[in-house]
Amino acid sequence: MTTLSADHPLASGRTASSPLVRAYQGERQVVTPVWFMRQAGRSLPEYRELRVGTRMLDACLDPATASEITLQPVRRHGVDAGIFFSDIVVPLKLAGVDVEIVPGKGPVFAEAVRTAADVDRLTAVDPASFGAEVFAPIQEAVRLTVAELGATPLIGFAGAPFTLAAYLVEGGPSKDHIRARTLMHADPAAWSRLMAWTADLSGAFLRAQVLAGASAAQLFDSWAGALSLHDYAALVAPASARALSHVRDLAYEIPQAPTVDGFEPPIDAVLRNVPIVHFGVGTGELLKAMHEVGADAVGVDYRIPLDEASRRLGHVVPLQGNVDPAMLDAPWPVLEAHVLDVLDRGREAPAHVLNLGHGVPPETDPTVLTRVVELVHGWRPE
């Protein structure tokens, strides 16, 4: 167990009692916390103005820019958390992989990883050997951000091992990830080495963010929905567990309550781990397996109702989600009814953080997101 430094937002008490952190730990809040995946980005005019002439990965790796982009939606919408502005492929870039994000297409790699020899060349660079300088821009961006956020927690972010591996094998975006799914069966040994490497890279990236001040960590598996439950459990889940092990040992102390009028407090000081959220797209059939890799809370996409997701998880796991992003462009009465339905279904879980069932579409009107936040904060169960 590694205890966070005394000035960390969790250890110092700034964010430990925030609605978001407590909800992730399974404590239902009177006011449901809310934030949005991809809340920082193209839907905001201030983001588009800031990004003029700057490539995506350059923006991610410039501490001042990444911090400002992270803070923009918190200021505008009044959400209950910032999500660190980054991209799934940033740790690959930091590890020396030749990748660029092409506008309108996504990450494109100079060379795909298709053979055992390709895997060996890639994994010759051991993430455990990285010096502090590798993640220095990331940690500086986190420090700048948490200094501005105050009592609002920052969520660290990383792509899950399978999603990174799928990008590497495909050489870019793919609809079915068939080359990655072929490699996992055609050469299990090479696949295992690749997954161990992406797991350690993602884990190190997440750990760097938490140590610098993030109050929670989210592992995002964009492409896990392409897998069967069997393949996920046997060939992917162990790597996701390995990635999360890099942050699973990080803890902070909840101080002992003071003695009042001669009465001793009911408990001694306790250690709590940094809360971990695991989210995947199209993963309704994988929810239990995704929780079991070491997550405290599970994100649910828009394809499955929250009450059904809670049932599949035994009604014991805090949930995050799952407003359909398509609804954000619907007439307000339609969107309002949908959000209220999601809130009501979320009551089946021990705690609930409202979010989208995927990211904010770039064409979304920002005033709609602000209005959703106000609706959620004003809602109370009957």
mmCIF file of C-alpha atoms in Angstrom:
data_model
loop_
_atom_site.group_PDB
_atom_site.id
_atom_site.type_symbol
_atom_site.label_atom_id
_atom_site.label_comp_id
_atom_site.label_asym_id
_atom_site.label_seq_id
_atom_site.Cartn_x
_atom_site.Cartn_y
_atom_site.Cartn_z
ATOM 1 C CA MET A 1 0.000 0.000 0.000
ATOM 2 C CA THR A 2 1.323 3.443 -0.953
ATOM 3 C CA THR A 3 -0.051 6.415 0.978
ATOM 4 C CA LEU A 4 -0.593 9.615 -1.001
ATOM 5 C CA SER A 5 1.355 12.692 0.022
ATOM 6 C CA ALA A 6 -0.220 14.920 2.671
ATOM 7 C CA ASP A 7 -0.870 17.715 0.162
ATOM 8 C CA HIS A 8 -2.753 15.473 -2.282
ATOM 9 C CA PRO A 9 -6.391 16.678 -2.686
ATOM 10 C CA LEU A 10 -7.699 13.419 -1.202
ATOM 11 C CA ALA A 11 -5.243 13.211 1.680
ATOM 12 C CA SER A 12 -5.615 16.893 2.566
ATOM 13 C CA GLY A 13 -9.403 16.562 2.645
ATOM 14 C CA ARG A 14 -10.113 18.931 -0.251
ATOM 15 C CA THR A 15 -11.874 16.302 -2.379
ATOM 16 C CA ALA A 16 -12.313 13.290 -0.072
ATOM 17 C CA SER A 17 -15.827 14.409 0.902
ATOM 18 C CA SER A 18 -16.864 15.526 -2.572
ATOM 19 C CA PRO A 19 -20.114 14.020 -3.913
ATOM 20 C CA LEU A 20 -18.237 12.359 -6.771
ATOM 21 C CA VAL A 21 -15.633 10.567 -4.650
ATOM 22 C CA ARG A 22 -18.201 9.458 -2.093
ATOM 23 C CA ALA A 23 -20.528 8.177 -4.818
ATOM 24 C CA TYR A 24 -17.707 6.162 -6.382
ATOM 25 C CA GLN A 25 -17.137 4.667 -2.933
ATOM 26 C CA GLY A 26 -20.751 3.522 -2.774
ATOM 27 C CA GLU A 27 -22.312 6.281 -0.674
ATOM 28 C CA ARG A 28 -25.528 7.544 -2.249
ATOM 29 C CA GLN A 29 -25.591 11.342 -2.396
ATOM 30 C CA VAL A 30 -28.584 13.618 -1.819
ATOM 31 C CA VAL A 31 -27.548 15.513 -4.938
ATOM 32 C CA THR A 32 -26.469 13.172 -7.729
ATOM 33 C CA PRO A 33 -23.023 14.133 -9.031
ATOM 34 C CA VAL A 34 -22.677 14.654 -12.770
ATOM 35 C CA TRP A 35 -19.919 15.068 -15.333
ATOM 36 C CA PHE A 36 -19.659 14.206 -19.030
ATOM 37 C CA MET A 37 -17.151 12.118 -20.920
ATOM 38 C CA ARG A 38 -15.491 14.360 -23.522
ATOM 39 C CA GLN A 39 -16.890 17.401 -21.722
ATOM 40 C CA ALA A 40 -13.595 19.125 -22.543
ATOM 41 C CA GLY A 41 -13.365 19.478 -26.278
ATOM 42 C CA ARG A 42 -14.959 20.381 -29.545
ATOM 43 C CA SER A 43 -18.430 21.277 -28.252
ATOM 44 C CA LEU A 44 -16.991 24.366 -26.530
ATOM 45 C CA PRO A 45 -16.220 27.520 -28.553
ATOM 46 C CA GLU A 46 -13.464 28.446 -26.100
ATOM 47 C CA TYR A 47 -11.818 25.089 -26.815
ATOM 48 C CA ARG A 48 -11.988 25.580 -30.580
ATOM 49 C CA GLU A 49 -10.492 29.039 -30.211
ATOM 50 C CA LEU A 50 -7.638 27.755 -28.048
ATOM 51 C CA ARG A 51 -6.863 24.869 -30.424
ATOM 52 C CA VAL A 52 -6.436 27.005 -33.569
ATOM 53 C CA GLY A 53 -3.116 26.058 -35.167
ATOM 54 C CA THR A 54 -2.311 23.419 -32.529
ATOM 55 C CA ARG A 55 -2.276 19.687 -33.236
ATOM 56 C CA MET A 56 -4.192 17.458 -30.862
ATOM 57 C CA LEU A 57 -1.228 15.622 -29.360
ATOM 58 C CA ASP A 58 0.706 18.866 -28.994
ATOM 59 C CA ALA A 59 -2.213 20.280 -27.015
ATOM 60 C CA CYS A 60 -2.284 17.170 -24.802
ATOM 61 C CA LEU A 61 1.428 17.441 -24.048
ATOM 62 C CA ASP A 62 1.539 21.168 -23.324
ATOM 63 C CA PRO A 63 0.793 21.461 -19.583
ATOM 64 C CA ALA A 64 -0.767 24.932 -19.667
ATOM 65 C CA THR A 65 -2.972 24.092 -22.644
ATOM 66 C CA ALA A 66 -4.082 20.702 -21.309
ATOM 67 C CA SER A 67 -4.911 22.262 -17.942
ATOM 68 C CA GLU A 68 -6.912 25.106 -19.448
ATOM 69 C CA ILE A 69 -8.909 22.714 -21.645
ATOM 70 C CA THR A 70 -9.633 20.497 -18.627
ATOM 71 C CA LEU A 71 -10.915 23.483 -16.647
ATOM 72 C CA GLN A 72 -13.118 25.019 -19.348
ATOM 73 C CA PRO A 73 -16.197 22.760 -18.923
ATOM 74 C CA VAL A 74 -15.958 22.890 -15.120
ATOM 75 C CA ARG A 75 -16.220 26.673 -15.258
ATOM 76 C CA ARG A 76 -18.955 26.686 -17.880
ATOM 77 C CA HIS A 77 -21.208 23.824 -16.765
ATOM 78 C CA GLY A 78 -20.655 23.530 -13.009
ATOM 79 C CA VAL A 79 -20.006 19.789 -13.272
ATOM 80 C CA ASP A 80 -18.860 17.831 -10.225
ATOM 81 C CA ALA A 81 -15.510 16.744 -11.685
ATOM 82 C CA GLY A 82 -12.906 17.609 -14.235
ATOM 83 C CA ILE A 83 -11.736 14.837 -16.548
ATOM 84 C CA PHE A 84 -8.099 15.199 -17.470
ATOM 85 C CA PHE A 85 -7.770 16.336 -21.069
ATOM 86 C CA SER A 86 -5.749 13.732 -22.896
ATOM 87 C CA ASP A 87 -6.089 11.056 -25.546
ATOM 88 C CA ILE A 88 -5.921 7.288 -25.436
ATOM 89 C CA VAL A 89 -2.740 7.282 -27.552
ATOM 90 C CA VAL A 90 -0.795 9.862 -25.500
ATOM 91 C CA PRO A 91 1.115 7.228 -23.471
ATOM 92 C CA LEU A 92 2.022 5.473 -26.739
ATOM 93 C CA LYS A 93 3.420 8.758 -28.042
ATOM 94 C CA LEU A 94 5.403 9.201 -24.824
ATOM 95 C CA ALA A 95 6.782 5.673 -25.245
ATOM 96 C CA GLY A 96 8.192 6.602 -28.642
ATOM 97 C CA VAL A 97 5.496 5.142 -30.892
ATOM 98 C CA ASP A 98 5.094 7.076 -34.154
ATOM 99 C CA VAL A 99 1.430 8.107 -34.022
ATOM 100 C CA GLU A 100 -0.505 11.202 -35.016
ATOM 101 C CA ILE A 101 -4.166 12.107 -34.694
ATOM 102 C CA VAL A 102 -5.487 12.924 -38.154
ATOM 103 C CA PRO A 103 -8.489 15.304 -38.126
ATOM 104 C CA GLY A 104 -11.629 13.521 -39.191
ATOM 105 C CA LYS A 105 -9.998 10.098 -38.937
ATOM 106 C CA GLY A 106 -8.382 9.561 -35.544
ATOM 107 C CA PRO A 107 -5.064 8.022 -34.469
ATOM 108 C CA VAL A 108 -2.905 6.807 -37.364
ATOM 109 C CA PHE A 109 0.293 4.826 -36.780
ATOM 110 C CA ALA A 110 3.361 4.862 -39.014
ATOM 111 C CA GLU A 111 3.706 1.090 -38.545
ATOM 112 C CA ALA A 112 1.147 -1.459 -37.428
ATOM 113 C CA VAL A 113 2.066 -4.196 -34.956
ATOM 114 C CA ARG A 114 1.057 -7.402 -36.729
ATOM 115 C CA THR A 115 3.684 -10.086 -36.012
ATOM 116 C CA ALA A 116 5.627 -11.521 -33.093
ATOM 117 C CA ALA A 117 8.687 -9.649 -34.344
ATOM 118 C CA ASP A 118 6.711 -6.399 -34.364
ATOM 119 C CA VAL A 119 5.611 -7.060 -30.792
ATOM 120 C CA ASP A 120 9.178 -7.770 -29.723
ATOM 121 C CA ARG A 121 10.408 -4.484 -31.228
ATOM 122 C CA LEU A 122 7.660 -2.533 -29.491
ATOM 123 C CA THR A 123 8.019 -4.163 -26.088
ATOM 124 C CA ALA A 124 11.799 -3.750 -26.055
ATOM 125 C CA VAL A 125 11.003 -0.365 -24.485
ATOM 126 C CA ASP A 126 10.018 -1.301 -20.917
ATOM 127 C CA PRO A 127 7.572 1.155 -19.288
ATOM 128 C CA ALA A 128 9.152 0.290 -15.933
ATOM 129 C CA SER A 129 12.369 1.918 -17.155
ATOM 130 C CA PHE A 130 10.780 5.314 -17.805
ATOM 131 C CA GLY A 131 12.309 8.147 -15.864
ATOM 132 C CA ALA A 132 10.306 10.917 -14.234
ATOM 133 C CA GLU A 133 10.811 13.081 -17.309
ATOM 134 C CA VAL A 134 8.584 10.878 -19.501
ATOM 135 C CA PHE A 135 5.390 11.772 -17.670
ATOM 136 C CA ALA A 136 6.589 15.205 -16.500
ATOM 137 C CA PRO A 137 4.286 17.186 -18.864
ATOM 138 C CA ILE A 138 1.310 15.117 -17.737
ATOM 139 C CA GLN A 139 2.036 15.585 -14.052
ATOM 140 C CA GLU A 140 2.626 19.304 -14.474
ATOM 141 C CA ALA A 141 -0.727 19.646 -16.263
ATOM 142 C CA VAL A 142 -2.440 17.773 -13.410
ATOM 143 C CA ARG A 143 -0.775 19.965 -10.787
ATOM 144 C CA LEU A 144 -1.826 23.142 -12.589
ATOM 145 C CA THR A 145 -5.380 21.839 -12.872
ATOM 146 C CA VAL A 146 -5.940 20.701 -9.285
ATOM 147 C CA ALA A 147 -4.559 24.016 -8.039
ATOM 148 C CA GLU A 148 -7.476 25.707 -9.815
ATOM 149 C CA LEU A 149 -10.155 23.093 -9.090
ATOM 150 C CA GLY A 150 -10.039 23.414 -5.303
ATOM 151 C CA ALA A 151 -12.667 21.077 -3.835
ATOM 152 C CA THR A 152 -13.749 19.770 -7.253
ATOM 153 C CA PRO A 153 -12.024 16.442 -7.966
ATOM 154 C CA LEU A 154 -10.026 15.683 -11.087
ATOM 155 C CA ILE A 155 -10.429 12.263 -12.707
ATOM 156 C CA GLY A 156 -7.348 10.688 -14.259
ATOM 157 C CA PHE A 157 -7.816 8.974 -17.594
ATOM 158 C CA ALA A 158 -6.199 6.178 -19.595
ATOM 159 C CA GLY A 159 -7.118 3.814 -22.376
ATOM 160 C CA ALA A 160 -7.469 0.155 -21.434
ATOM 161 C CA PRO A 161 -4.834 -2.338 -22.646
ATOM 162 C CA PHE A 162 -7.109 -3.928 -25.267
ATOM 163 C CA THR A 163 -8.016 -0.596 -26.824
ATOM 164 C CA LEU A 164 -4.342 0.412 -27.071
ATOM 165 C CA ALA A 165 -3.419 -2.998 -28.468
ATOM 166 C CA ALA A 166 -6.258 -2.874 -30.988
ATOM 167 C CA TYR A 167 -5.085 0.509 -32.277
ATOM 168 C CA LEU A 168 -1.520 -0.759 -32.553
ATOM 169 C CA VAL A 169 -2.451 -3.935 -34.424
ATOM 170 C CA GLU A 170 -4.941 -2.255 -36.752
ATOM 171 C CA GLY A 171 -2.631 0.711 -37.368
ATOM 172 C CA GLY A 172 -5.547 3.084 -36.798
ATOM 173 C CA PRO A 173 -9.309 3.105 -36.273
ATOM 174 C CA SER A 174 -11.281 -0.003 -37.198
ATOM 175 C CA LYS A 175 -14.939 -1.017 -37.208
ATOM 176 C CA ASP A 176 -14.460 -4.629 -36.152
ATOM 177 C CA HIS A 177 -10.844 -4.881 -34.886
ATOM 178 C CA ILE A 178 -10.537 -8.151 -36.733
ATOM 179 C CA ARG A 179 -6.736 -8.076 -36.992
ATOM 180 C CA ALA A 180 -6.445 -7.639 -33.224
ATOM 181 C CA ARG A 181 -8.958 -10.402 -32.589
ATOM 182 C CA THR A 182 -7.084 -12.634 -35.019
ATOM 183 C CA LEU A 183 -3.702 -12.021 -33.374
ATOM 184 C CA MET A 184 -5.012 -12.936 -29.913
ATOM 185 C CA HIS A 185 -5.886 -16.427 -31.199
ATOM 186 C CA ALA A 186 -3.280 -16.921 -33.922
ATOM 187 C CA ASP A 187 -0.292 -16.090 -31.692
ATOM 188 C CA PRO A 188 -1.355 -16.145 -28.031
ATOM 189 C CA ALA A 189 2.214 -15.690 -26.811
ATOM 190 C CA ALA A 190 2.756 -12.512 -28.845
ATOM 191 C CA TRP A 191 -0.670 -11.252 -27.809
ATOM 192 C CA SER A 192 0.140 -11.853 -24.153
ATOM 193 C CA ARG A 193 3.392 -9.875 -24.440
ATOM 194 C CA LEU A 194 1.594 -7.039 -26.202
ATOM 195 C CA MET A 195 -1.150 -6.894 -23.606
ATOM 196 C CA ALA A 196 1.294 -6.948 -20.696
ATOM 197 C CA TRP A 197 3.155 -4.035 -22.276
ATOM 198 C CA THR A 198 0.058 -1.928 -22.936
ATOM 199 C CA ALA A 199 -1.185 -2.734 -19.424
ATOM 200 C CA ASP A 200 1.989 -1.463 -17.799
ATOM 201 C CA LEU A 201 2.030 1.618 -20.031
ATOM 202 C CA SER A 202 -1.603 2.511 -19.249
ATOM 203 C CA GLY A 203 -1.078 1.763 -15.587
ATOM 204 C CA ALA A 204 1.991 3.968 -15.362
ATOM 205 C CA PHE A 205 0.138 6.775 -17.151
ATOM 206 C CA LEU A 206 -2.763 6.553 -14.693
ATOM 207 C CA ARG A 207 -0.475 6.319 -11.673
ATOM 208 C CA ALA A 208 1.401 9.451 -12.729
ATOM 209 C CA GLN A 209 -1.870 11.404 -12.854
ATOM 210 C CA VAL A 210 -3.059 10.195 -9.459
ATOM 211 C CA LEU A 211 0.260 10.861 -7.751
ATOM 212 C CA ALA A 212 0.200 14.391 -9.198
ATOM 213 C CA GLY A 213 -3.254 15.101 -7.767
ATOM 214 C CA ALA A 214 -6.083 13.258 -9.539
ATOM 215 C CA SER A 215 -8.746 12.080 -7.056
ATOM 216 C CA ALA A 216 -10.082 9.156 -9.121
ATOM 217 C CA ALA A 217 -8.972 7.084 -12.102
ATOM 218 C CA GLN A 218 -11.006 5.948 -15.110
ATOM 219 C CA LEU A 219 -9.909 3.161 -17.434
ATOM 220 C CA PHE A 220 -11.656 3.577 -20.784
ATOM 221 C CA ASP A 221 -12.023 0.530 -23.052
ATOM 222 C CA SER A 222 -13.337 1.920 -26.328
ATOM 223 C CA TRP A 223 -13.264 -1.338 -28.254
ATOM 224 C CA ALA A 224 -13.954 -4.082 -25.680
ATOM 225 C CA GLY A 225 -17.507 -4.353 -26.999
ATOM 226 C CA ALA A 226 -16.081 -6.123 -30.068
ATOM 227 C CA LEU A 227 -15.188 -9.121 -27.871
ATOM 228 C CA SER A 228 -17.120 -12.131 -26.663
ATOM 229 C CA LEU A 229 -17.362 -12.579 -22.912
ATOM 230 C CA HIS A 230 -15.090 -15.634 -23.159
ATOM 231 C CA ASP A 231 -12.370 -13.796 -25.068
ATOM 232 C CA TYR A 232 -12.605 -10.781 -22.796
ATOM 233 C CA ALA A 233 -12.354 -12.829 -19.608
ATOM 234 C CA ALA A 234 -9.546 -15.079 -20.830
ATOM 235 C CA LEU A 235 -7.441 -12.793 -23.030
ATOM 236 C CA VAL A 236 -8.135 -9.197 -21.987
ATOM 237 C CA ALA A 237 -9.357 -8.946 -18.381
ATOM 238 C CA PRO A 238 -6.019 -10.078 -16.870
ATOM 239 C CA ALA A 239 -4.276 -7.197 -18.633
ATOM 240 C CA SER A 240 -6.898 -4.692 -17.448
ATOM 241 C CA ALA A 241 -6.378 -5.984 -13.905
ATOM 242 C CA ARG A 242 -2.636 -5.542 -14.378
ATOM 243 C CA ALA A 243 -3.151 -1.940 -15.542
ATOM 244 C CA LEU A 244 -5.339 -1.117 -12.558
ATOM 245 C CA SER A 245 -2.850 -2.707 -10.157
ATOM 246 C CA HIS A 246 -0.658 0.344 -10.800
ATOM 247 C CA VAL A 247 -3.202 2.519 -8.966
ATOM 248 C CA ARG A 248 -4.984 -0.057 -6.821
ATOM 249 C CA ASP A 249 -2.386 0.313 -4.055
ATOM 250 C CA LEU A 250 -2.697 4.097 -3.793
ATOM 251 C CA ALA A 251 -4.501 5.096 -0.614
ATOM 252 C CA TYR A 252 -5.183 8.032 1.662
ATOM 253 C CA GLU A 253 -6.104 8.322 5.312
ATOM 254 C CA ILE A 254 -9.501 9.384 6.611
ATOM 255 C CA PRO A 255 -8.589 10.978 9.963
ATOM 256 C CA GLN A 256 -10.134 9.812 13.217
ATOM 257 C CA ALA A 257 -13.092 11.938 14.248
ATOM 258 C CA PRO A 258 -12.320 14.220 17.212
ATOM 259 C CA THR A 259 -13.453 13.376 20.719
ATOM 260 C CA VAL A 260 -16.604 15.339 21.557
ATOM 261 C CA ASP A 261 -17.779 15.909 25.142
ATOM 262 C CA GLY A 262 -15.696 13.013 26.360
ATOM 263 C CA PHE A 263 -17.113 10.529 23.851
ATOM 264 C CA GLU A 264 -14.582 8.602 21.807
ATOM 265 C CA PRO A 265 -15.100 8.522 18.025
ATOM 266 C CA PRO A 266 -16.626 5.280 16.701
ATOM 267 C CA ILE A 267 -13.680 4.313 14.483
ATOM 268 C CA ASP A 268 -9.966 4.860 14.232
ATOM 269 C CA ALA A 269 -8.402 6.497 11.214
ATOM 270 C CA VAL A 270 -8.891 4.341 8.123
ATOM 271 C CA LEU A 271 -7.202 4.012 4.758
ATOM 272 C CA ARG A 272 -9.254 4.302 1.590
ATOM 273 C CA ASN A 273 -8.085 3.539 -1.904
ATOM 274 C CA VAL A 274 -8.276 6.042 -4.747
ATOM 275 C CA PRO A 275 -11.584 5.198 -6.473
ATOM 276 C CA ILE A 276 -11.354 3.463 -9.844
ATOM 277 C CA VAL A 277 -13.978 3.533 -12.601
ATOM 278 C CA HIS A 278 -14.024 1.130 -15.548
ATOM 279 C CA PHE A 279 -15.998 2.053 -18.663
ATOM 280 C CA GLY A 280 -16.370 0.345 -22.015
ATOM 281 C CA VAL A 281 -18.425 0.902 -25.151
ATOM 282 C CA GLY A 282 -20.932 -1.828 -26.042
ATOM 283 C CA THR A 283 -19.969 -3.827 -22.965
ATOM 284 C CA GLY A 284 -23.344 -4.700 -21.445
ATOM 285 C CA GLU A 285 -22.469 -8.404 -21.557
ATOM 286 C CA LEU A 286 -19.073 -7.777 -19.940
ATOM 287 C CA LEU A 287 -20.087 -5.651 -16.942
ATOM 288 C CA LYS A 288 -19.419 -8.222 -14.246
ATOM 289 C CA ALA A 289 -16.051 -9.176 -15.713
ATOM 290 C CA MET A 290 -15.115 -5.512 -16.037
ATOM 291 C CA HIS A 291 -15.934 -4.894 -12.388
ATOM 292 C CA GLU A 292 -13.935 -7.904 -11.251
ATOM 293 C CA VAL A 293 -10.656 -6.613 -12.706
ATOM 294 C CA GLY A 294 -10.401 -4.239 -9.751
ATOM 295 C CA ALA A 295 -12.839 -1.384 -10.330
ATOM 296 C CA ASP A 296 -14.878 0.308 -7.612
ATOM 297 C CA ALA A 297 -17.500 1.699 -9.996
ATOM 298 C CA VAL A 298 -18.581 0.682 -13.476
ATOM 299 C CA GLY A 299 -19.521 2.999 -16.322
ATOM 300 C CA VAL A 300 -22.468 1.870 -18.438
ATOM 301 C CA ASP A 301 -23.021 2.885 -22.049
ATOM 302 C CA TYR A 302 -26.393 3.888 -23.483
ATOM 303 C CA ARG A 303 -27.304 0.444 -24.856
ATOM 304 C CA ILE A 304 -28.474 -1.054 -21.561
ATOM 305 C CA PRO A 305 -30.739 0.520 -18.894
ATOM 306 C CA LEU A 306 -29.079 1.288 -15.588
ATOM 307 C CA ASP A 307 -31.498 -0.813 -13.569
ATOM 308 C CA GLU A 308 -30.666 -3.840 -15.723
ATOM 309 C CA ALA A 309 -26.942 -3.081 -15.419
ATOM 310 C CA SER A 310 -27.317 -2.939 -11.649
ATOM 311 C CA ARG A 311 -29.168 -6.255 -11.661
ATOM 312 C CA ARG A 312 -26.354 -7.890 -13.628
ATOM 313 C CA LEU A 313 -23.895 -6.569 -11.049
ATOM 314 C CA GLY A 314 -25.911 -7.816 -8.084
ATOM 315 C CA HIS A 315 -27.062 -4.327 -7.013
ATOM 316 C CA VAL A 316 -23.802 -3.831 -5.096
ATOM 317 C CA VAL A 317 -21.699 -1.768 -7.537
ATOM 318 C CA PRO A 318 -21.839 2.042 -7.920
ATOM 319 C CA LEU A 319 -22.743 2.968 -11.486
ATOM 320 C CA GLN A 320 -21.870 5.804 -13.831
ATOM 321 C CA GLY A 321 -23.960 6.745 -16.847
ATOM 322 C CA ASN A 322 -25.823 6.573 -19.062
ATOM 323 C CA VAL A 323 -27.650 9.338 -20.954
ATOM 324 C CA ASP A 324 -27.745 8.629 -24.685
ATOM 325 C CA PRO A 325 -25.568 11.287 -26.396
ATOM 326 C CA ALA A 326 -28.031 11.336 -29.305
ATOM 327 C CA MET A 327 -30.625 12.799 -26.960
ATOM 328 C CA LEU A 328 -28.566 15.963 -26.457
ATOM 329 C CA ASP A 329 -29.841 17.288 -29.775
ATOM 330 C CA ALA A 330 -33.473 16.314 -29.112
ATOM 331 C CA PRO A 331 -36.118 18.842 -27.992
ATOM 332 C CA TRP A 332 -35.705 19.719 -24.327
ATOM 333 C CA PRO A 333 -38.853 17.896 -23.106
ATOM 334 C CA VAL A 334 -37.571 14.692 -24.728
ATOM 335 C CA LEU A 335 -34.092 15.067 -23.237
ATOM 336 C CA GLU A 336 -35.472 16.056 -19.836
ATOM 337 C CA ALA A 337 -37.690 12.966 -19.684
ATOM 338 C CA HIS A 338 -34.746 10.773 -20.692
ATOM 339 C CA VAL A 339 -32.429 12.232 -18.031
ATOM 340 C CA LEU A 340 -35.088 11.812 -15.352
ATOM 341 C CA ASP A 341 -35.603 8.202 -16.435
ATOM 342 C CA VAL A 342 -31.848 7.544 -16.152
ATOM 343 C CA LEU A 343 -31.795 9.105 -12.670
ATOM 344 C CA ASP A 344 -34.735 6.981 -11.594
ATOM 345 C CA ARG A 345 -33.189 3.759 -12.912
ATOM 346 C CA GLY A 346 -29.913 4.676 -11.230
ATOM 347 C CA ARG A 347 -31.640 4.319 -7.861
ATOM 348 C CA GLU A 348 -31.256 0.541 -8.262
ATOM 349 C CA ALA A 349 -27.509 0.909 -7.664
ATOM 350 C CA PRO A 350 -25.999 1.726 -4.254
ATOM 351 C CA ALA A 351 -24.762 5.028 -5.708
ATOM 352 C CA HIS A 352 -24.945 6.775 -9.064
ATOM 353 C CA VAL A 353 -22.902 9.352 -10.968
ATOM 354 C CA LEU A 354 -24.803 10.699 -13.945
ATOM 355 C CA ASN A 355 -22.843 10.789 -17.172
ATOM 356 C CA LEU A 356 -23.352 10.062 -20.836
ATOM 357 C CA GLY A 357 -23.331 6.569 -22.268
ATOM 358 C CA HIS A 358 -20.388 7.718 -24.405
ATOM 359 C CA GLY A 359 -18.745 11.070 -25.167
ATOM 360 C CA VAL A 360 -20.223 14.504 -25.899
ATOM 361 C CA PRO A 361 -20.789 14.811 -29.669
ATOM 362 C CA PRO A 362 -18.785 17.733 -31.117
ATOM 363 C CA GLU A 363 -21.904 19.460 -32.477
ATOM 364 C CA THR A 364 -23.619 19.589 -29.064
ATOM 365 C CA ASP A 365 -24.927 22.976 -27.925
ATOM 366 C CA PRO A 366 -23.008 23.702 -24.689
ATOM 367 C CA THR A 367 -26.029 25.408 -23.134
ATOM 368 C CA VAL A 368 -27.829 22.054 -23.243
ATOM 369 C CA LEU A 369 -25.115 20.435 -21.116
ATOM 370 C CA THR A 370 -25.338 23.257 -18.584
ATOM 371 C CA ARG A 371 -29.099 22.777 -18.449
ATOM 372 C CA VAL A 372 -28.683 19.030 -17.871
ATOM 373 C CA VAL A 373 -26.336 19.718 -14.948
ATOM 374 C CA GLU A 374 -28.911 22.072 -13.412
ATOM 375 C CA LEU A 375 -31.640 19.455 -13.889
ATOM 376 C CA VAL A 376 -29.575 16.722 -12.241
ATOM 377 C CA HIS A 377 -28.535 18.905 -9.320
ATOM 378 C CA GLY A 378 -32.158 19.895 -8.741
ATOM 379 C CA TRP A 379 -33.551 16.350 -8.893
ATOM 380 C CA ARG A 380 -34.577 14.487 -5.769
ATOM 381 C CA PRO A 381 -36.050 10.981 -5.703
ATOM 382 C CA GLU A 382 -39.717 10.810 -4.792
#
